[in-house]
Amino acid sequence: MRLVAVTGGKGGPGATTLAVGLAGAWAAAGQSVLLVDLDPAGGDLAAHLPVADGRRGVAPLLGSPGVPPGPAAVLAEVAQVNRRLGLLAGLARPDAAGLLHRQAVHALLAAVRRVEGLDLVVVDPGRLLPGSVAAAVLESAAVRVLAVRADLPGALAAQRALGCTRHGLVLGPVAVGVQRPADAAELADALGRPLAGVIPTDPVGVRRAIQSGQPPTSGRLGRAYGAVAAQLHPTGGRATRNRPRSRPRGMALGGVGSGASATAACLRWAPAT
C-alpha cells in the first residue's frame, strides 16, 4: 500500500479536487483506494463525494489520547463511494482542528496502513505550512503532490510551500485550472522545476462530477486525471483486469475485520519512493 499526499501552498489552490480526481482515476484503473480528509480548516472531500450514510469520518478516530485507533475502527467510519473507492471524511468544523496534532495524525495513518486490501491511500491534509498537518503527512507519504494554480499568486504560494519543508525537493507540482498550455510552461519556469502534470480548467466537468457524486473518469477532466495518475503512480495508472483482486474488508462488503516543453518535462518527473 502506498500513501499519496495532495497538498497546496494556499487556500483554494485546487488540492481537494485534485485529490478526488486522482483517487477516482486510480480506482477506475482497478486499484482499491481510500480517500482520507485531514484538512484542519474543515474538510470538504465529502462535499465533492456526497455519500448516503452518516459515518463521521476521522473525528472519532482522533478523540482518545493515548489510545491509537485500529484498522477495524477505521473501517467502521469509511463511507463507500463506489466499489473500489472509500472515503474517510474530515472534521465537520474547523474549531475541532486541535484534534489533528502530529501524534494523532501519525497514529491514524498507521492504522490506515494496517487495513487489508488497500492499494493506495490518498490524503488531503490541507495547506502546507511549517509545522502543519500537511508537513506531518508528507513525512509518511511515498508520493507527494503540490497543487498549484497556474497564475502569479499560485506560483508565489507554491514557492513558499516548496521552501518550508525538507521534502520540498521531492514534491511534484501539478498545475490545476490551466487555461492555456503556455500558462503551464510559464509556471514550470517560475518554479524552476518540471511539472508532474497538468489539469485543465473545466468548471462544467467539475460541476457534473459533484452532482453525480463520483469523480470524473471520462471527458476532458477524466482523461487529464488519468494521465497524471499514471505518471505519479504507474501501477495505479494501468488497468489490472487480468489480476485477481481482493476487496478491502468493510469497503464494498460492509464488514469490518507547459506546451510541448512542459509536457516533456512532466514525463521526466518521478515521485519519491
XYZ file of C-alpha atoms in Angstrom, residues 106-243:
138
model
C 0.699 9.569 12.622
C -1.380 7.159 14.740
C -4.310 7.404 12.334
C -2.133 6.851 9.275
C -0.521 3.854 10.970
C -3.988 2.355 11.496
C -4.957 3.050 7.899
C -1.819 1.268 6.694
C -2.976 -1.855 8.520
C -6.280 -2.038 6.645
C -6.110 -5.123 4.454
C -6.625 -4.955 0.717
C -5.833 -1.306 0.096
C -3.555 -0.390 -2.802
C -3.469 3.385 -2.323
C -4.394 5.882 0.374
C -4.856 9.447 -0.922
C -4.703 12.097 1.821
C -5.812 15.722 1.602
C -4.032 17.339 4.602
C -4.822 20.960 3.762
C -2.403 23.810 3.286
C 1.335 23.207 3.583
C 2.935 25.413 6.242
C 5.816 24.801 8.681
C 4.562 22.518 11.454
C 1.233 21.939 9.723
C -0.771 18.729 9.377
C 0.367 18.627 5.759
C 4.016 18.692 6.838
C 3.361 15.733 9.163
C 1.571 13.749 6.445
C 4.391 14.359 3.961
C 6.752 12.578 6.340
C 4.819 9.338 5.769
C 3.936 9.744 2.094
C 5.562 7.842 -0.753
C 4.105 10.196 -3.382
C 3.925 13.921 -2.547
C 1.881 16.220 -4.758
C 1.584 20.011 -4.626
C -1.474 21.503 -6.338
C -0.558 24.854 -7.905
C -2.765 27.399 -9.605
C -1.237 28.499 -12.898
C -1.091 32.193 -12.042
C 1.254 34.550 -10.200
C -0.320 34.185 -6.714
C -0.338 30.424 -7.174
C 3.320 30.346 -8.191
C 4.343 32.513 -5.221
C 2.387 30.331 -2.791
C 3.962 27.213 -4.287
C 7.457 28.680 -3.943
C 6.803 29.349 -0.246
C 5.435 25.846 0.249
C 8.379 24.220 -1.507
C 10.760 26.152 0.717
C 9.072 25.456 4.055
C 9.679 21.722 4.268
C 12.631 19.426 3.917
C 10.528 17.423 1.478
C 10.390 20.369 -0.898
C 12.832 18.784 -3.353
C 10.586 15.737 -3.827
C 7.210 17.456 -4.051
C 5.688 17.048 -7.502
C 3.887 20.237 -8.612
C 0.667 19.688 -10.565
C -0.776 22.716 -12.348
C -4.548 22.944 -11.806
C -7.089 25.099 -13.552
C -4.851 25.607 -16.607
C -6.475 27.596 -19.421
C -3.576 27.681 -21.918
C -0.603 25.338 -22.417
C 1.661 28.397 -22.219
C 0.465 29.002 -18.650
C 1.789 25.596 -17.578
C 5.134 26.254 -19.268
C 5.451 29.624 -17.520
C 4.576 28.041 -14.175
C 7.291 25.394 -14.585
C 9.795 28.137 -15.382
C 8.716 30.180 -12.337
C 9.099 27.172 -10.030
C 12.406 26.151 -11.575
C 11.331 22.522 -11.844
C 9.246 20.347 -14.181
C 5.559 19.809 -13.532
C 4.263 16.404 -12.509
C 1.104 17.019 -14.502
C -1.438 19.485 -15.839
C -5.185 19.641 -15.121
C -7.150 21.939 -17.448
C -9.873 24.261 -16.253
C -13.301 22.709 -16.757
C -15.979 24.143 -14.424
C -18.731 22.261 -16.240
C -16.917 18.952 -15.739
C -16.323 19.690 -12.058
C -19.979 20.611 -11.536
C -21.157 17.426 -13.236
C -18.846 15.334 -11.093
C -20.110 16.931 -7.873
C -23.721 16.491 -8.955
C -23.146 12.834 -9.779
C -21.299 12.168 -6.517
C -18.494 10.402 -8.389
C -15.008 11.510 -9.507
C -14.693 12.424 -13.190
C -13.335 9.423 -15.075
C -14.314 10.423 -18.625
C -14.290 13.519 -20.775
C -11.607 16.184 -20.659
C -11.151 16.077 -16.887
C -11.209 12.304 -16.676
C -8.505 11.977 -19.311
C -6.337 14.581 -17.570
C -6.645 12.952 -14.141
C -5.938 9.551 -15.660
C -2.759 10.815 -17.334
C -1.474 12.463 -14.147
C -2.363 9.397 -12.054
C -0.436 7.146 -14.430
C 2.555 9.467 -14.236
C 2.570 9.721 -10.440
C 1.977 6.038 -9.772
C 2.277 3.943 -12.954
C 0.898 0.777 -11.381
C -2.211 2.691 -10.454
C -2.494 4.212 -13.887
C -2.865 0.873 -15.677
C -5.920 -1.305 -15.713
C -5.494 -4.596 -13.857
C -8.339 -6.680 -15.281
C -6.316 -9.877 -15.539
C -5.088 -9.836 -11.966
